[in-house]
C-alpha positions as MATLAB code, in Angstrom:
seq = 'XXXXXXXXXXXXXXXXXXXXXXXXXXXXXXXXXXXXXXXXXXXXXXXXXXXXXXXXX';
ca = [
     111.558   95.791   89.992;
     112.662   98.082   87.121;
     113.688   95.058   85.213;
     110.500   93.436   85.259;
     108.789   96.245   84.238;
     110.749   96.743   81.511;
     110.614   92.985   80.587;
     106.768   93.110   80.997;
     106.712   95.713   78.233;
     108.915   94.037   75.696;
     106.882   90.828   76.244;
     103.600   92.751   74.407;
     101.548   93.732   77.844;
     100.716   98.108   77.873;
     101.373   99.720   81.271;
      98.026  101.090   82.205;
      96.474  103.044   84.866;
      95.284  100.876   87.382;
      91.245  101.222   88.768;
      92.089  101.487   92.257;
      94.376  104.526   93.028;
      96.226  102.490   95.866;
      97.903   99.970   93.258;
      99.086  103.407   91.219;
     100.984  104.693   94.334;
     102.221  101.267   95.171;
     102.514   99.122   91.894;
     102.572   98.989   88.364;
      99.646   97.731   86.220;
      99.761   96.230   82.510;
      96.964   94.855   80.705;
      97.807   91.810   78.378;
      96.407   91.079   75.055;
      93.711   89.512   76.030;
      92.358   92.092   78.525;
      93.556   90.594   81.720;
      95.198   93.087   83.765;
      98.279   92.401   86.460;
      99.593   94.943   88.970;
     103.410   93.723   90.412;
     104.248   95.066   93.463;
     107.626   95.585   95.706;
     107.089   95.047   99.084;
     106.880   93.425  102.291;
     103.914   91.894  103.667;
     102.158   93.781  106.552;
     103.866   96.871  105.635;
     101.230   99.975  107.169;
      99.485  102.227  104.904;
      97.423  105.097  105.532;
      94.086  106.314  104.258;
      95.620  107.665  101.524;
      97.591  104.597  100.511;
     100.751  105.861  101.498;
     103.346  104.164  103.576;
     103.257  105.144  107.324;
     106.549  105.562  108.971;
];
């Protein structure tokens, strides 16, 4: 995903921190020019997370 991020970032949209703390354990947010903000994410679907947003093993 470091790619993307990076390519997010030359393409003009600002890593920000993201309203909900779950998305900034387990994504990355950017807000585009116009305001509209997009978290990307890497990882499987139904993965198990606890109250704190963490991964459960």
């Amino acid at each position: 995903m470091g790619g993307t991020v990076r390519s997010h970032g030359r393409r003009g949209f600002l890593r920000v921190t993201a309203f909900n703390p779950y998305w900034e354990v387990n994504g990355v947010t950017f807000v585009d020019r116009d305001g509209y903000r997009t978290v990307l994410q890497n990882r499987a679907w139904g993965m198990v997370c606890d109250s704190s947003g963490m991964a459960a093993s």
